Short mmCIF file of C-alpha atoms in Angstrom, two decimals:
data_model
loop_
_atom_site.label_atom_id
_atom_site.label_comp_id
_atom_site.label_asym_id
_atom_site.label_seq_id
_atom_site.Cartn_x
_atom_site.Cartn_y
_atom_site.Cartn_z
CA UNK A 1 -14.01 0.17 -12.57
CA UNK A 2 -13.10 -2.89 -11.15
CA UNK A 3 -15.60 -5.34 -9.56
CA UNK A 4 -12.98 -8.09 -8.55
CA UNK A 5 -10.43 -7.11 -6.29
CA UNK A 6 -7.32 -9.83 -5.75
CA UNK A 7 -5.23 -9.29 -2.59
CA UNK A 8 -2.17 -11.20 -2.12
CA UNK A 9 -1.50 -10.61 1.77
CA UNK A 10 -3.92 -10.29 4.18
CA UNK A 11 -2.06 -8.77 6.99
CA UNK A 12 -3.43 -5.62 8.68
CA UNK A 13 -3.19 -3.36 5.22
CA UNK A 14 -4.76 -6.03 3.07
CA UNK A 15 -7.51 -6.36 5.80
CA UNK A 16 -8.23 -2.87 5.52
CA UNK A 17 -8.33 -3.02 2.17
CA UNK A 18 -11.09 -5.76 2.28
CA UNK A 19 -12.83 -4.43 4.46
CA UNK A 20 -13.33 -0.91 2.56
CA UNK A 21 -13.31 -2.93 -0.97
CA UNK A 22 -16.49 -4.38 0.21
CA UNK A 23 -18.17 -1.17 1.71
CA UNK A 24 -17.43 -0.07 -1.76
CA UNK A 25 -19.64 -2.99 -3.31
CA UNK A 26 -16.76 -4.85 -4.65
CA UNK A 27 -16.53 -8.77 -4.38
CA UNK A 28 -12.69 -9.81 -2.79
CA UNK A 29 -10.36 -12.49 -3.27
CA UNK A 30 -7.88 -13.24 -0.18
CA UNK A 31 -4.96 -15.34 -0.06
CA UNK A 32 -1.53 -15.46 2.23
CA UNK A 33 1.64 -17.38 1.79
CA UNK A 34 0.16 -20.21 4.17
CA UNK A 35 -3.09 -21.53 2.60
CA UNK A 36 -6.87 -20.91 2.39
CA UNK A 37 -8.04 -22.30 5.08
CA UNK A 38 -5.96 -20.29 7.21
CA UNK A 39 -8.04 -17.30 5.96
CA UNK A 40 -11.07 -18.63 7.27
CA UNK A 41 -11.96 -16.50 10.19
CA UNK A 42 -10.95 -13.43 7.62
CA UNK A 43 -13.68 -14.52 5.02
CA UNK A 44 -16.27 -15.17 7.74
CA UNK A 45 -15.96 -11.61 9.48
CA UNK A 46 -15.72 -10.00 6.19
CA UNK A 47 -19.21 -11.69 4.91
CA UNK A 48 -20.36 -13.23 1.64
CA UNK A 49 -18.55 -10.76 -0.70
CA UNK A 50 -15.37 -12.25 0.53
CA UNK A 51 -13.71 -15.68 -0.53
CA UNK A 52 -10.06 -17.20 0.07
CA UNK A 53 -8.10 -18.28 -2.88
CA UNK A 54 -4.14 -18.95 -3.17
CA UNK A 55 -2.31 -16.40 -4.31
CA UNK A 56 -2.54 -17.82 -8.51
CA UNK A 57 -6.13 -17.72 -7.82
CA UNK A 58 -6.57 -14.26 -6.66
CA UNK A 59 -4.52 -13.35 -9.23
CA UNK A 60 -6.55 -15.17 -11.80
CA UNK A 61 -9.87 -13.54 -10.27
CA UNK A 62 -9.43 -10.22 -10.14
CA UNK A 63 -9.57 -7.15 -12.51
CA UNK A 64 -6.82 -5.57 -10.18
CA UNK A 65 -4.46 -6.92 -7.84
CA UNK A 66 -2.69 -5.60 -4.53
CA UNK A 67 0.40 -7.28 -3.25
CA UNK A 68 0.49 -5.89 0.52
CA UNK A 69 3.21 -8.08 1.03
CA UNK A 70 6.47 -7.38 2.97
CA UNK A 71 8.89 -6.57 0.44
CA UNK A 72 11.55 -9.16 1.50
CA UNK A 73 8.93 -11.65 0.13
CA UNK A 74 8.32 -10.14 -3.67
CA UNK A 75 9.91 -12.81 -5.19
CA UNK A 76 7.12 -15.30 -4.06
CA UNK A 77 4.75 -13.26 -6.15
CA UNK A 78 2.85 -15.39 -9.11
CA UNK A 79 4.70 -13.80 -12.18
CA UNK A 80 2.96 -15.68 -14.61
CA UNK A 81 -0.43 -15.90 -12.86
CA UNK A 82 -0.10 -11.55 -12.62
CA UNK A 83 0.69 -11.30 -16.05
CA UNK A 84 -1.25 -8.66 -18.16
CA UNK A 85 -2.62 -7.21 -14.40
CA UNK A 86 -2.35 -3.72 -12.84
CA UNK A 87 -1.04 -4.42 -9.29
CA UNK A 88 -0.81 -2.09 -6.88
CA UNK A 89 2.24 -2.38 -4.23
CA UNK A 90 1.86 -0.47 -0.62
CA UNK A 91 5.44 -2.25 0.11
CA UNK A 92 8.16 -0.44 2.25
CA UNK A 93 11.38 -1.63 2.39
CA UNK A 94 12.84 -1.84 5.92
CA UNK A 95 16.32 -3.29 6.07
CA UNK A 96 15.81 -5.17 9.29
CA UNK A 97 12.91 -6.40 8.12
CA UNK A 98 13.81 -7.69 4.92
CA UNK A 99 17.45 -7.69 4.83
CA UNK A 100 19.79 -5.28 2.72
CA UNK A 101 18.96 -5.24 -1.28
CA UNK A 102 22.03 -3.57 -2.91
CA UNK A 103 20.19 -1.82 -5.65
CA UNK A 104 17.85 -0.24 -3.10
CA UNK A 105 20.22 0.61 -0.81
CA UNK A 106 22.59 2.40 -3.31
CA UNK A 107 19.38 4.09 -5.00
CA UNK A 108 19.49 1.96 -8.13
CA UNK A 109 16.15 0.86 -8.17
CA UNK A 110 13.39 1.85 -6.12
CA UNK A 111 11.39 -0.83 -4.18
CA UNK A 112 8.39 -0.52 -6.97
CA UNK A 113 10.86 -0.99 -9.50
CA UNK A 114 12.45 -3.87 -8.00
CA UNK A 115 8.99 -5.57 -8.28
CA UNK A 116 8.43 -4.39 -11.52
CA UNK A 117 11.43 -5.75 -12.91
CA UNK A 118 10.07 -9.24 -10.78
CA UNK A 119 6.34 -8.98 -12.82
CA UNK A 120 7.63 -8.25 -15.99
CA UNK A 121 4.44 -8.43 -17.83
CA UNK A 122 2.71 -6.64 -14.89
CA UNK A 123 1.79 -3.04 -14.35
CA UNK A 124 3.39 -2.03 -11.15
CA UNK A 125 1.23 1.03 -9.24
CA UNK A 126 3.02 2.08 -6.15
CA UNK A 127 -0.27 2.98 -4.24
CA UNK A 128 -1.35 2.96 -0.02
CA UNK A 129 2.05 2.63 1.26
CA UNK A 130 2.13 5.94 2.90
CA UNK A 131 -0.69 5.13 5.80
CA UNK A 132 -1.41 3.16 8.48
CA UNK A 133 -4.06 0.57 8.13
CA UNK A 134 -6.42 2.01 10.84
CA UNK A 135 -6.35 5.63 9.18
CA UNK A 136 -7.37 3.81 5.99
CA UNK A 137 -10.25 3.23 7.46
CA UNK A 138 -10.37 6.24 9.23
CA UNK A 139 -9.83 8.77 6.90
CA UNK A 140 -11.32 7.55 3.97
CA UNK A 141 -14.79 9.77 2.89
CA UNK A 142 -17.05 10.11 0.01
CA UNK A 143 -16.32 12.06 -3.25
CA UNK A 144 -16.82 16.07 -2.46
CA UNK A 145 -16.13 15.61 1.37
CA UNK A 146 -13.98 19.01 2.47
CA UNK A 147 -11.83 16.58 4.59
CA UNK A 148 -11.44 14.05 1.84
CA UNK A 149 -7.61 12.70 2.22
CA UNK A 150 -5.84 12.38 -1.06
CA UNK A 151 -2.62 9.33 -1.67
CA UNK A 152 0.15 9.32 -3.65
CA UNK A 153 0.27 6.63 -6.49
CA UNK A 154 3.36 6.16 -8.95
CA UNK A 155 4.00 4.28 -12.07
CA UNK A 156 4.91 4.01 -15.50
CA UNK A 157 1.66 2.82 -17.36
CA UNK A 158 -0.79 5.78 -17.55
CA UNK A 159 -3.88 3.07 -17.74
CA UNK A 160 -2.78 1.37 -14.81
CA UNK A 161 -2.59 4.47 -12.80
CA UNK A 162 -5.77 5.90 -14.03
CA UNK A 163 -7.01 2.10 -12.52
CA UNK A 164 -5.54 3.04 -9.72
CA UNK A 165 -7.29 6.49 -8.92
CA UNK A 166 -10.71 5.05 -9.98
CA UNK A 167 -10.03 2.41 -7.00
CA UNK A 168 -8.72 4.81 -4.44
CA UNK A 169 -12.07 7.43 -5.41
CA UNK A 170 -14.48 4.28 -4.64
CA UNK A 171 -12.74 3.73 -1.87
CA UNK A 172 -12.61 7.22 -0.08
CA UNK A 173 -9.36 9.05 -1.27
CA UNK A 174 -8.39 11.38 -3.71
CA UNK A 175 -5.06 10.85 -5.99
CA UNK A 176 -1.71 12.71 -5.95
CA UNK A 177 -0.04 11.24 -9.32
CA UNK A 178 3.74 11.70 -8.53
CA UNK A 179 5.17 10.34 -11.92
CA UNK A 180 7.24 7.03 -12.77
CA UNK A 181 8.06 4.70 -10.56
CA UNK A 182 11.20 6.02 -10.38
CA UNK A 183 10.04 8.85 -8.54
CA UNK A 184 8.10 6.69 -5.93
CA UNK A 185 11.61 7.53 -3.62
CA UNK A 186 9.65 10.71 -2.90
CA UNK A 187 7.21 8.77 -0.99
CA UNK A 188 8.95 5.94 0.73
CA UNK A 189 10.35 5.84 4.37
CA UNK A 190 11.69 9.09 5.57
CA UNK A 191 10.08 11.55 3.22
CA UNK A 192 8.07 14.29 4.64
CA UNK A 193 4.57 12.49 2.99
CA UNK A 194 4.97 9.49 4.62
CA UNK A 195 2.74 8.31 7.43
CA UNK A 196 3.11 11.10 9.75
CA UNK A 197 0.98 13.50 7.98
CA UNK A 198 -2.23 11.20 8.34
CA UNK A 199 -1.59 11.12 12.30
CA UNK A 200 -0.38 14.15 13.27
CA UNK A 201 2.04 15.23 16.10
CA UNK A 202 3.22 11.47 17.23
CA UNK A 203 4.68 10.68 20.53
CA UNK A 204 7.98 8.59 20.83
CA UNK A 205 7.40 5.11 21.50
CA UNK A 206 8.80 1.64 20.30
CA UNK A 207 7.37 -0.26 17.02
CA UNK A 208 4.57 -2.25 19.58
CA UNK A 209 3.48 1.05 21.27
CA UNK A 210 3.31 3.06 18.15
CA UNK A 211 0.98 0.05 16.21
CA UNK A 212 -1.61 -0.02 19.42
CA UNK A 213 -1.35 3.72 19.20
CA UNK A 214 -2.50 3.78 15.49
CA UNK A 215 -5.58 2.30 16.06
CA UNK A 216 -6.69 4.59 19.26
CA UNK A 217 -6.68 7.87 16.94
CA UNK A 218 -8.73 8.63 13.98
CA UNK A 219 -5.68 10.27 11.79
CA UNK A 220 -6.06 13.65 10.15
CA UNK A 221 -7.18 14.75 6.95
CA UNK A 222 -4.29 15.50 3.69
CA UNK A 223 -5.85 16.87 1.10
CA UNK A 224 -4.28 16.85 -1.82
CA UNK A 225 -2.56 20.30 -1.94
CA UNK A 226 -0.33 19.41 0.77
CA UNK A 227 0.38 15.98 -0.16
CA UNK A 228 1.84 17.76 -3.22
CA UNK A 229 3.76 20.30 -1.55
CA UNK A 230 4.95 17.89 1.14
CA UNK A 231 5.93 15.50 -1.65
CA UNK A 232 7.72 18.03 -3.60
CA UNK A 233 10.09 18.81 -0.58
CA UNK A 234 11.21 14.91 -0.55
CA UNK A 235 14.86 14.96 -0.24
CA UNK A 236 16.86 11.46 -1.39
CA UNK A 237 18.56 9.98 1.81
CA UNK A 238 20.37 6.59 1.37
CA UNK A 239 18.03 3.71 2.57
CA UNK A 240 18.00 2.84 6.39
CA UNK A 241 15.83 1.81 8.94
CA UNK A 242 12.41 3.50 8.73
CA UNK A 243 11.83 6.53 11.29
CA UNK A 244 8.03 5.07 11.83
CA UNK A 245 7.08 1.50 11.42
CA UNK A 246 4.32 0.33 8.90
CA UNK A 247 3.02 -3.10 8.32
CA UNK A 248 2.46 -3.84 4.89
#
């Protein structure tokens, strides 16, 4: 079990992520691509379990790391610093966001792997890249709870998985293991288990409506029996602009 967690982004995902890490008893690292002292406000509102680092020192800190950086940014990631550690990547590629990546948009790679191949002596877990920061939150509920919410993970290091589900337990969620990363397609932008499950029936709106409308409803419960099921009837599409936004 990890007492250390490292984020590397602390956008609205990573935030969350703090914020439950440390409900969970669990000290935090923070860092962004700007510097520590922009983090200050962060630390303060998150209390003395939180501290900002750079992203080598996060790295170097933590028993398990989570990149919740936007994927056009991966290559800013501290191989060497990550080296030997399980990180866990709730990236989405969007093509306007982070430009077209030919091996992701013929299906060559998926965006996990692309970051695997990046932290080469890393273990990549795709992991939280299927909900919207405020359901995080939301949803999450203690072990036993009949509306406990279960996420996906993928990856190709059993250890680093099973690292992966003990974090997600403390933190509220049960764990769907979906297989290698190469299967993490099944739970990227436009597949049925992405996003829309954990909020229901949502209304059309533009990207800046649909992020204030995240955070006025609670989400609803997936357990794990239709995560699988919805997973299962993923379909491969050719990569394109995702159908709901999600900061990363």
């Amino acid at each position: 079990m990890p007492r250390t967690l490292g984020l590397i982004g602390s956008g609205l995902i990573g935030s969350s992520l703090a914020r439950l890490a440390i409900a969970a008893g669990l000290e935090i690292v923070l860092s962004n691509s700007r510097s520590p002292e922009t983090l200050a406000d962060l630390v303060a509102d998150l209390g003395e379990h939180a501290r900002a680092a750079t992203p080598a020192q996060a790295a170097h800190a933590a028993d398990l790391v989570v990149a919740a950086i936007p994927l056009k940014a991966y290559h800013h990631l501290p191989a060497q610093a990550l080296a030997g550690k399980t990180v866990l990547d709730p990236s989405n590629y969007y093509p306007e966001r982070d430009g077209h990546l030919p091996a992701l948009d013929t299906g060559d790679l998926t965006s996990s792997a692309l970051l695997q191949r990046h932290l080469k002596a890393s273990r990549v877990v795709k992991a939280f890249n299927t909900i919207t920061p405020h359901q995080l939150i939301t949803l999450a509920r203690p072990a036993g709870a009949s509306d406990r919410s279960a996420l996906p993970i993928a990856g190709d290091h059993p250890a680093a998985k099973a690292e992966a589900a003990d974090l997600l337990d403390l933190l509220g969620y049960d764990t769907l293991d979906i297989g290698p990363l190469t299967d993490s397609w099944r739970i990227e932008p436009n597949t049925p288990a992405y996003i829309q499950p954990y909020l229901g029936e949502v209304p059309a709106m533009n990207v800046e409506d649909f992020l204030r409308w995240t955070f006025q409803t609670p989400g609803q419960p997936v357990p794990r029996t239709q995560l699988h099921k919805l997973v299962e009837t993923a379909v491969r599409l050719p990569a394109g602009e995702a159908r709901l936004p999600h900061d990363d």
